[in-house]
Amino acid sequence: MMDPASTTHPTTRRHFLAGAAAATTLLASAGCADAMKHASKGTPCPMIEPGSVILLQGDSITDSGRDRKRQDNANDARAMGRGYALLAAAQLLAEQRDTELKIYNRGNSGNKVFQLADRWDKDCLALKPDVVSILIGVNDIWHKLGGRYDGTVEIYERDYRALLERTRRELPEVKLIVCEPFVLRCGAVNDTWFPEFDSYRTAAKNVAKAFNAVFVPFQTVFDKAIQDTPPAHWAADGVHPTMAGAQLMAQAWLAAVSNA
Amino acid sequence: MMDPASTTHPTTRRHFLAGAAAATTLLASAGCADAMKHASKGTPCPMIEPGSVILLQGDSITDSGRDRKRQDNANDARAMGRGYALLAAAQLLAEQRDTELKIYNRGNSGNKVFQLADRWDKDCLALKPDVVSILIGVNDIWHKLGGRYDGTVEIYERDYRALLERTRRELPEVKLIVCEPFVLRCGAVNDTWFPEFDSYRTAAKNVAKAFNAVFVPFQTVFDKAIQDTPPAHWAADGVHPTMAGAQLMAQAWLAAVSNA
């Protein structure tokens, strides 16, 4: 039943404190405190103003087992899933200490970008969010590789742009966060994904730039993490993050938001 | 359905970065790096050695909706609940980067200390943990106040000591973490809890001292947090932490472990 480790592993890397320090350096180095000084340059900071409504959107990576029956409750742990959305929300609520902040998760497992569009009225616009964060793309290529979808990267980028145009039209003041699709080279992810997968990452980055959205470089974060720790530690199947992977994502998301 | 904030709240405190910096200072200031220098003094650090099996035990605050069907899987987000156990485990796995670390949550909602004892063979000793963290006590007084239990603080402390004696006898090398029971003065928690509740905190601290366990001062952490943010932000019913409260707990737990 159990597989308790009965021996020590002297070769295992330990850099707990180094990791914690690095994460905070990331948060603090060019964070809101700095950006606020440059407010006259039009820097959209603080990105998360007091009382903001924040919406996290995406596929299964955002969904992470959220309880849909509670999805209308802001800041509800059960409605937030067990992934980066929960980890980032918990940290934001603990550190921002803003009792008026409202965070929602509406990620749906299996979604591609056109499926976000299909449910955008009720799962985004109706919430009147001040901040919308989107992580979408891995299914757009994965389901194609599996023969279940005939989309292309051009369709992905076109649909993504249309979605953000519609969002900006309906919510002119909305602040946008576009998250980089990512994979780890293990589990379901093999050489057949490349170089095509990289074109989806480029498309997401192009979309972020075109809409002046904050870009969260998840692939960069994971590429760095696998330099000293195997890919499966971060995402056993190459697509869905472990707890450790979700934590890295939450830190990267918070760092990007703080830098905005 | 929704209650989006349409106005800003200029009086709301914002100390996101200050909070992040403080948490890391806590982690780094007297952490393992320092303690390791003093290893010759017998300091039990690093508390979490490579390949450790870590068990989190307690009541509903630890349980937090964990999936019991998956409880034999180490490092499984669904088995970890949605509370401080998940948040601390995710951060530990991300920062320690030890692929051999194994973390389990076996908290059970409603448990008092004697109920931990009833299931200790299968839910603690069988796992052969290297580190056991326990948070128990709030139900020992809550169920008494509600007329569902006739225990006393003396019974709580006696049973707690017996449980740790048994644990040390069966697992001589085990490292123990005793977490302070805590409440916030809101929701279900009113004046009838005091000063009796404080005697349970003192009992837990006495037990920690007697067994040379790491003590995690949760009540101190929350007492500090309510100086600038209302109790309900941390635990709406006064007993069960919100996401924000769970995050504070995870940070305090990690800081205590790092300092050990």
mmCIF file of N, CA, C and O in Angstrom, chain B residues 162-235:
data_model
loop_
_atom_site.group_PDB
_atom_site.id
_atom_site.type_symbol
_atom_site.label_atom_id
_atom_site.label_comp_id
_atom_site.label_asym_id
_atom_site.label_seq_id
_atom_site.Cartn_x
_atom_site.Cartn_y
_atom_site.Cartn_z
ATOM 1 N N ALA B 162 -0.194 10.992 25.468
ATOM 2 C CA ALA B 162 -0.204 9.542 25.244
ATOM 3 C C ALA B 162 -0.008 9.228 23.756
ATOM 4 O O ALA B 162 0.711 8.288 23.396
ATOM 5 N N LEU B 163 -0.618 10.035 22.918
ATOM 6 C CA LEU B 163 -0.500 9.824 21.471
ATOM 7 C C LEU B 163 0.941 10.020 21.005
ATOM 8 O O LEU B 163 1.472 9.232 20.209
ATOM 9 N N LEU B 164 1.593 11.056 21.524
ATOM 10 C CA LEU B 164 2.975 11.313 21.101
ATOM 11 C C LEU B 164 3.947 10.315 21.721
ATOM 12 O O LEU B 164 4.938 9.943 21.081
ATOM 13 N N GLU B 165 3.656 9.877 22.936
ATOM 14 C CA GLU B 165 4.497 8.818 23.537
ATOM 15 C C GLU B 165 4.454 7.558 22.682
ATOM 16 O O GLU B 165 5.484 6.946 22.398
ATOM 17 N N ARG B 166 3.253 7.182 22.317
ATOM 18 C CA ARG B 166 3.063 6.000 21.466
ATOM 19 C C ARG B 166 3.775 6.175 20.124
ATOM 20 O O ARG B 166 4.424 5.252 19.616
ATOM 21 N N THR B 167 3.700 7.373 19.571
ATOM 22 C CA THR B 167 4.334 7.648 18.276
ATOM 23 C C THR B 167 5.851 7.519 18.393
ATOM 24 O O THR B 167 6.499 6.874 17.560
ATOM 25 N N ARG B 168 6.408 8.093 19.453
ATOM 26 C CA ARG B 168 7.866 8.026 19.658
ATOM 27 C C ARG B 168 8.343 6.607 19.941
ATOM 28 O O ARG B 168 9.438 6.219 19.549
ATOM 29 N N ARG B 169 7.474 5.850 20.613
ATOM 30 C CA ARG B 169 7.829 4.461 20.929
ATOM 31 C C ARG B 169 7.893 3.633 19.647
ATOM 32 O O ARG B 169 8.818 2.850 19.434
ATOM 33 N N GLU B 170 6.911 3.841 18.772
ATOM 34 C CA GLU B 170 6.824 3.039 17.544
ATOM 35 C C GLU B 170 7.755 3.564 16.452
ATOM 36 O O GLU B 170 8.206 2.803 15.598
ATOM 37 N N LEU B 171 8.014 4.874 16.483
ATOM 38 C CA LEU B 171 8.851 5.508 15.452
ATOM 39 C C LEU B 171 9.903 6.360 16.153
ATOM 40 O O LEU B 171 9.783 7.589 16.215
ATOM 41 N N PRO B 172 10.952 5.725 16.676
ATOM 42 C CA PRO B 172 11.899 6.458 17.546
ATOM 43 C C PRO B 172 12.560 7.665 16.869
ATOM 44 O O PRO B 172 12.936 8.615 17.545
ATOM 45 N N GLU B 173 12.700 7.632 15.548
ATOM 46 C CA GLU B 173 13.395 8.716 14.846
ATOM 47 C C GLU B 173 12.457 9.809 14.358
ATOM 48 O O GLU B 173 12.897 10.762 13.701
ATOM 49 N N VAL B 174 11.166 9.658 14.611
ATOM 50 C CA VAL B 174 10.200 10.585 14.018
ATOM 51 C C VAL B 174 10.412 12.018 14.511
ATOM 52 O O VAL B 174 10.784 12.255 15.666
ATOM 53 N N LYS B 175 10.221 12.957 13.596
ATOM 54 C CA LYS B 175 10.260 14.380 13.953
ATOM 55 C C LYS B 175 8.824 14.861 14.082
ATOM 56 O O LYS B 175 8.008 14.611 13.196
ATOM 57 N N LEU B 176 8.543 15.549 15.169
ATOM 58 C CA LEU B 176 7.164 15.938 15.468
ATOM 59 C C LEU B 176 6.945 17.442 15.310
ATOM 60 O O LEU B 176 7.806 18.249 15.674
ATOM 61 N N ILE B 177 5.793 17.765 14.768
ATOM 62 C CA ILE B 177 5.353 19.159 14.664
ATOM 63 C C ILE B 177 3.994 19.254 15.344
ATOM 64 O O ILE B 177 3.069 18.529 14.974
ATOM 65 N N VAL B 178 3.888 20.098 16.360
ATOM 66 C CA VAL B 178 2.618 20.312 17.048
ATOM 67 C C VAL B 178 2.123 21.713 16.687
ATOM 68 O O VAL B 178 2.822 22.702 16.923
ATOM 69 N N CYS B 179 0.947 21.772 16.091
ATOM 70 C CA CYS B 179 0.396 23.062 15.658
ATOM 71 C C CYS B 179 -0.558 23.610 16.715
ATOM 72 O O CYS B 179 -1.348 22.861 17.298
ATOM 73 N N GLU B 180 -0.483 24.897 16.912
ATOM 74 C CA GLU B 180 -1.333 25.545 17.915
ATOM 75 C C GLU B 180 -2.784 25.608 17.433
ATOM 76 O O GLU B 180 -3.052 26.114 16.341
ATOM 77 N N PRO B 181 -3.738 25.109 18.254
ATOM 78 C CA PRO B 181 -5.148 25.336 17.915
ATOM 79 C C PRO B 181 -5.413 26.839 17.914
ATOM 80 O O PRO B 181 -4.782 27.584 18.667
ATOM 81 N N PHE B 182 -6.333 27.265 17.048
ATOM 82 C CA PHE B 182 -6.599 28.709 16.941
ATOM 83 C C PHE B 182 -8.069 28.931 16.630
ATOM 84 O O PHE B 182 -8.737 28.043 16.098
ATOM 85 N N VAL B 183 -8.552 30.099 16.974
ATOM 86 C CA VAL B 183 -9.860 30.557 16.505
ATOM 87 C C VAL B 183 -9.770 32.042 16.196
ATOM 88 O O VAL B 183 -8.878 32.744 16.682
ATOM 89 N N LEU B 184 -10.696 32.492 15.364
ATOM 90 C CA LEU B 184 -10.876 33.918 15.104
ATOM 91 C C LEU B 184 -12.185 34.326 15.773
ATOM 92 O O LEU B 184 -13.142 33.546 15.762
ATOM 93 N N ARG B 185 -12.245 35.522 16.313
ATOM 94 C CA ARG B 185 -13.459 35.919 17.037
ATOM 95 C C ARG B 185 -14.518 36.437 16.066
ATOM 96 O O ARG B 185 -14.719 37.644 15.918
ATOM 97 N N CYS B 186 -15.178 35.495 15.408
ATOM 98 C CA CYS B 186 -16.277 35.813 14.491
ATOM 99 C C CYS B 186 -17.026 34.512 14.237
ATOM 100 O O CYS B 186 -16.612 33.450 14.707
ATOM 101 N N GLY B 187 -18.125 34.590 13.516
ATOM 102 C CA GLY B 187 -18.872 33.384 13.174
ATOM 103 C C GLY B 187 -19.337 32.637 14.409
ATOM 104 O O GLY B 187 -20.036 33.195 15.262
ATOM 105 N N ALA B 188 -18.917 31.382 14.526
ATOM 106 C CA ALA B 188 -19.356 30.524 15.634
ATOM 107 C C ALA B 188 -18.603 30.793 16.931
ATOM 108 O O ALA B 188 -18.939 30.221 17.971
ATOM 109 N N VAL B 189 -17.594 31.635 16.854
ATOM 110 C CA VAL B 189 -16.725 31.839 18.028
ATOM 111 C C VAL B 189 -17.114 33.125 18.770
ATOM 112 O O VAL B 189 -16.943 34.226 18.247
ATOM 113 N N ASN B 190 -17.643 32.951 19.979
ATOM 114 C CA ASN B 190 -18.037 34.109 20.792
ATOM 115 C C ASN B 190 -17.374 34.036 22.173
ATOM 116 O O ASN B 190 -16.509 33.186 22.398
ATOM 117 N N ASP B 191 -17.801 34.929 23.056
ATOM 118 C CA ASP B 191 -17.124 35.048 24.357
ATOM 119 C C ASP B 191 -17.184 33.774 25.196
ATOM 120 O O ASP B 191 -16.332 33.566 26.076
ATOM 121 N N THR B 192 -18.175 32.903 24.929
ATOM 122 C CA THR B 192 -18.285 31.682 25.735
ATOM 123 C C THR B 192 -17.066 30.769 25.566
ATOM 124 O O THR B 192 -16.860 29.864 26.360
ATOM 125 N N TRP B 193 -16.284 30.997 24.500
ATOM 126 C CA TRP B 193 -15.088 30.164 24.274
ATOM 127 C C TRP B 193 -13.933 30.530 25.211
ATOM 128 O O TRP B 193 -12.997 29.749 25.389
ATOM 129 N N PHE B 194 -14.003 31.723 25.796
ATOM 130 C CA PHE B 194 -12.846 32.231 26.532
ATOM 131 C C PHE B 194 -13.156 32.371 28.000
ATOM 132 O O PHE B 194 -14.304 32.638 28.377
ATOM 133 N N PRO B 195 -12.176 32.262 28.891
ATOM 134 C CA PRO B 195 -10.755 32.011 28.572
ATOM 135 C C PRO B 195 -10.423 30.537 28.355
ATOM 136 O O PRO B 195 -9.271 30.184 28.167
ATOM 137 N N GLU B 196 -11.450 29.648 28.365
ATOM 138 C CA GLU B 196 -11.161 28.213 28.298
ATOM 139 C C GLU B 196 -10.330 27.846 27.059
ATOM 140 O O GLU B 196 -9.407 27.030 27.138
ATOM 141 N N PHE B 197 -10.649 28.468 25.915
ATOM 142 C CA PHE B 197 -9.929 28.102 24.698
ATOM 143 C C PHE B 197 -8.426 28.300 24.860
ATOM 144 O O PHE B 197 -7.619 27.497 24.356
ATOM 145 N N ASP B 198 -8.057 29.364 25.554
ATOM 146 C CA ASP B 198 -6.618 29.646 25.734
ATOM 147 C C ASP B 198 -5.904 28.515 26.476
ATOM 148 O O ASP B 198 -4.713 28.274 26.252
ATOM 149 N N SER B 199 -6.647 27.816 27.339
ATOM 150 C CA SER B 199 -6.014 26.709 28.085
ATOM 151 C C SER B 199 -5.688 25.538 27.145
ATOM 152 O O SER B 199 -4.718 24.815 27.372
ATOM 153 N N TYR B 200 -6.470 25.375 26.084
ATOM 154 C CA TYR B 200 -6.155 24.329 25.095
ATOM 155 C C TYR B 200 -4.888 24.703 24.315
ATOM 156 O O TYR B 200 -4.068 23.841 23.991
ATOM 157 N N ARG B 201 -4.749 25.981 23.993
ATOM 158 C CA ARG B 201 -3.515 26.432 23.319
ATOM 159 C C ARG B 201 -2.309 26.174 24.222
ATOM 160 O O ARG B 201 -1.269 25.699 23.761
ATOM 161 N N THR B 202 -2.455 26.532 25.498
ATOM 162 C CA THR B 202 -1.350 26.308 26.439
ATOM 163 C C THR B 202 -1.019 24.822 26.544
ATOM 164 O O THR B 202 0.156 24.436 26.562
ATOM 165 N N ALA B 203 -2.042 23.991 26.573
ATOM 166 C CA ALA B 203 -1.817 22.546 26.651
ATOM 167 C C ALA B 203 -1.029 22.060 25.441
ATOM 168 O O ALA B 203 -0.082 21.276 25.571
ATOM 169 N N ALA B 204 -1.415 22.533 24.248
ATOM 170 C CA ALA B 204 -0.700 22.118 23.030
ATOM 171 C C ALA B 204 0.758 22.565 23.095
ATOM 172 O O ALA B 204 1.673 21.827 22.720
ATOM 173 N N LYS B 205 0.972 23.769 23.604
ATOM 174 C CA LYS B 205 2.345 24.270 23.706
ATOM 175 C C LYS B 205 3.149 23.442 24.707
ATOM 176 O O LYS B 205 4.324 23.120 24.468
ATOM 177 N N ASN B 206 2.517 23.070 25.823
ATOM 178 C CA ASN B 206 3.181 22.212 26.811
ATOM 179 C C ASN B 206 3.566 20.867 26.203
ATOM 180 O O ASN B 206 4.653 20.356 26.447
ATOM 181 N N VAL B 207 2.658 20.320 25.430
ATOM 182 C CA VAL B 207 2.916 19.029 24.790
ATOM 183 C C VAL B 207 4.095 19.158 23.826
ATOM 184 O O VAL B 207 4.995 18.312 23.800
ATOM 185 N N ALA B 208 4.093 20.230 23.042
ATOM 186 C CA ALA B 208 5.185 20.449 22.091
ATOM 187 C C ALA B 208 6.521 20.489 22.818
ATOM 188 O O ALA B 208 7.507 19.866 22.410
ATOM 189 N N LYS B 209 6.543 21.233 23.930
ATOM 190 C CA LYS B 209 7.783 21.384 24.694
ATOM 191 C C LYS B 209 8.232 20.042 25.266
ATOM 192 O O LYS B 209 9.399 19.657 25.167
ATOM 193 N N ALA B 210 7.285 19.310 25.829
ATOM 194 C CA ALA B 210 7.613 18.027 26.476
ATOM 195 C C ALA B 210 8.208 17.027 25.485
ATOM 196 O O ALA B 210 9.023 16.191 25.860
ATOM 197 N N PHE B 211 7.794 17.130 24.226
ATOM 198 C CA PHE B 211 8.261 16.156 23.236
ATOM 199 C C PHE B 211 9.283 16.751 22.266
ATOM 200 O O PHE B 211 9.573 16.160 21.244
ATOM 201 N N ASN B 212 9.780 17.922 22.602
ATOM 202 C CA ASN B 212 10.765 18.586 21.752
ATOM 203 C C ASN B 212 10.276 18.682 20.308
ATOM 204 O O ASN B 212 11.034 18.478 19.351
ATOM 205 N N ALA B 213 8.987 18.980 20.185
ATOM 206 C CA ALA B 213 8.389 19.110 18.850
ATOM 207 C C ALA B 213 8.498 20.553 18.372
ATOM 208 O O ALA B 213 8.555 21.487 19.177
ATOM 209 N N VAL B 214 8.526 20.715 17.062
ATOM 210 C CA VAL B 214 8.406 22.064 16.494
ATOM 211 C C VAL B 214 6.994 22.560 16.784
ATOM 212 O O VAL B 214 6.028 21.805 16.636
ATOM 213 N N PHE B 215 6.853 23.791 17.234
ATOM 214 C CA PHE B 215 5.544 24.364 17.544
ATOM 215 C C PHE B 215 5.216 25.414 16.487
ATOM 216 O O PHE B 215 6.026 26.302 16.203
ATOM 217 N N VAL B 216 4.049 25.307 15.890
ATOM 218 C CA VAL B 216 3.635 26.294 14.875
ATOM 219 C C VAL B 216 2.586 27.209 15.511
ATOM 220 O O VAL B 216 1.468 26.783 15.799
ATOM 221 N N PRO B 217 2.930 28.471 15.726
ATOM 222 C CA PRO B 217 2.081 29.376 16.522
ATOM 223 C C PRO B 217 0.963 30.015 15.695
ATOM 224 O O PRO B 217 0.944 31.226 15.459
ATOM 225 N N PHE B 218 0.007 29.194 15.277
ATOM 226 C CA PHE B 218 -1.051 29.708 14.393
ATOM 227 C C PHE B 218 -1.845 30.854 15.024
ATOM 228 O O PHE B 218 -2.195 31.820 14.351
ATOM 229 N N GLN B 219 -2.144 30.730 16.345
ATOM 230 C CA GLN B 219 -2.949 31.791 16.964
ATOM 231 C C GLN B 219 -2.198 33.125 16.923
ATOM 232 O O GLN B 219 -2.797 34.175 16.672
ATOM 233 N N THR B 220 -0.903 33.079 17.160
ATOM 234 C CA THR B 220 -0.093 34.299 17.106
ATOM 235 C C THR B 220 -0.152 34.925 15.719
ATOM 236 O O THR B 220 -0.272 36.147 15.562
ATOM 237 N N VAL B 221 -0.076 34.062 14.705
ATOM 238 C CA VAL B 221 -0.120 34.536 13.320
ATOM 239 C C VAL B 221 -1.450 35.227 13.039
ATOM 240 O O VAL B 221 -1.498 36.325 12.456
ATOM 241 N N PHE B 222 -2.547 34.605 13.460
ATOM 242 C CA PHE B 222 -3.861 35.204 13.197
ATOM 243 C C PHE B 222 -4.098 36.444 14.060
ATOM 244 O O PHE B 222 -4.719 37.406 13.617
ATOM 245 N N ASP B 223 -3.609 36.427 15.289
ATOM 246 C CA ASP B 223 -3.764 37.619 16.133
ATOM 247 C C ASP B 223 -3.085 38.819 15.492
ATOM 248 O O ASP B 223 -3.570 39.954 15.583
ATOM 249 N N LYS B 224 -1.962 38.567 14.832
ATOM 250 C CA LYS B 224 -1.261 39.653 14.141
ATOM 251 C C LYS B 224 -2.039 40.074 12.883
ATOM 252 O O LYS B 224 -2.174 41.260 12.583
ATOM 253 N N ALA B 225 -2.576 39.084 12.174
ATOM 254 C CA ALA B 225 -3.273 39.381 10.911
ATOM 255 C C ALA B 225 -4.518 40.234 11.134
ATOM 256 O O ALA B 225 -4.849 41.085 10.302
ATOM 257 N N ILE B 226 -5.206 40.026 12.272
ATOM 258 C CA ILE B 226 -6.453 40.786 12.485
ATOM 259 C C ILE B 226 -6.197 42.214 12.943
ATOM 260 O O ILE B 226 -7.124 42.996 13.090
ATOM 261 N N GLN B 227 -4.926 42.544 13.137
ATOM 262 C CA GLN B 227 -4.625 43.936 13.476
ATOM 263 C C GLN B 227 -4.963 44.878 12.323
ATOM 264 O O GLN B 227 -5.245 46.052 12.530
ATOM 265 N N ASP B 228 -4.919 44.375 11.085
ATOM 266 C CA ASP B 228 -5.256 45.262 9.972
ATOM 267 C C ASP B 228 -6.324 44.699 9.022
ATOM 268 O O ASP B 228 -6.695 45.362 8.068
ATOM 269 N N THR B 229 -6.806 43.491 9.284
ATOM 270 C CA THR B 229 -7.802 42.899 8.387
ATOM 271 C C THR B 229 -8.799 42.095 9.231
ATOM 272 O O THR B 229 -8.384 41.314 10.092
ATOM 273 N N PRO B 230 -10.099 42.276 8.992
ATOM 274 C CA PRO B 230 -11.107 41.652 9.869
ATOM 275 C C PRO B 230 -10.978 40.126 9.963
ATOM 276 O O PRO B 230 -10.569 39.470 8.998
ATOM 277 N N PRO B 231 -11.356 39.568 11.119
ATOM 278 C CA PRO B 231 -11.272 38.117 11.346
ATOM 279 C C PRO B 231 -11.917 37.288 10.237
ATOM 280 O O PRO B 231 -11.369 36.249 9.856
ATOM 281 N N ALA B 232 -13.059 37.710 9.727
ATOM 282 C CA ALA B 232 -13.779 36.894 8.739
ATOM 283 C C ALA B 232 -13.011 36.742 7.428
ATOM 284 O O ALA B 232 -13.289 35.830 6.652
ATOM 285 N N HIS B 233 -12.050 37.634 7.170
ATOM 286 C CA HIS B 233 -11.203 37.471 5.979
ATOM 287 C C HIS B 233 -10.355 36.210 6.108
ATOM 288 O O HIS B 233 -9.976 35.609 5.109
ATOM 289 N N TRP B 234 -10.074 35.826 7.341
ATOM 290 C CA TRP B 234 -9.178 34.688 7.587
ATOM 291 C C TRP B 234 -9.935 33.401 7.896
ATOM 292 O O TRP B 234 -9.429 32.306 7.617
ATOM 293 N N ALA B 235 -11.124 33.539 8.489
ATOM 294 C CA ALA B 235 -11.948 32.355 8.806
ATOM 295 C C ALA B 235 -13.375 32.841 9.007
ATOM 296 O O ALA B 235 -13.702 33.371 10.077
#
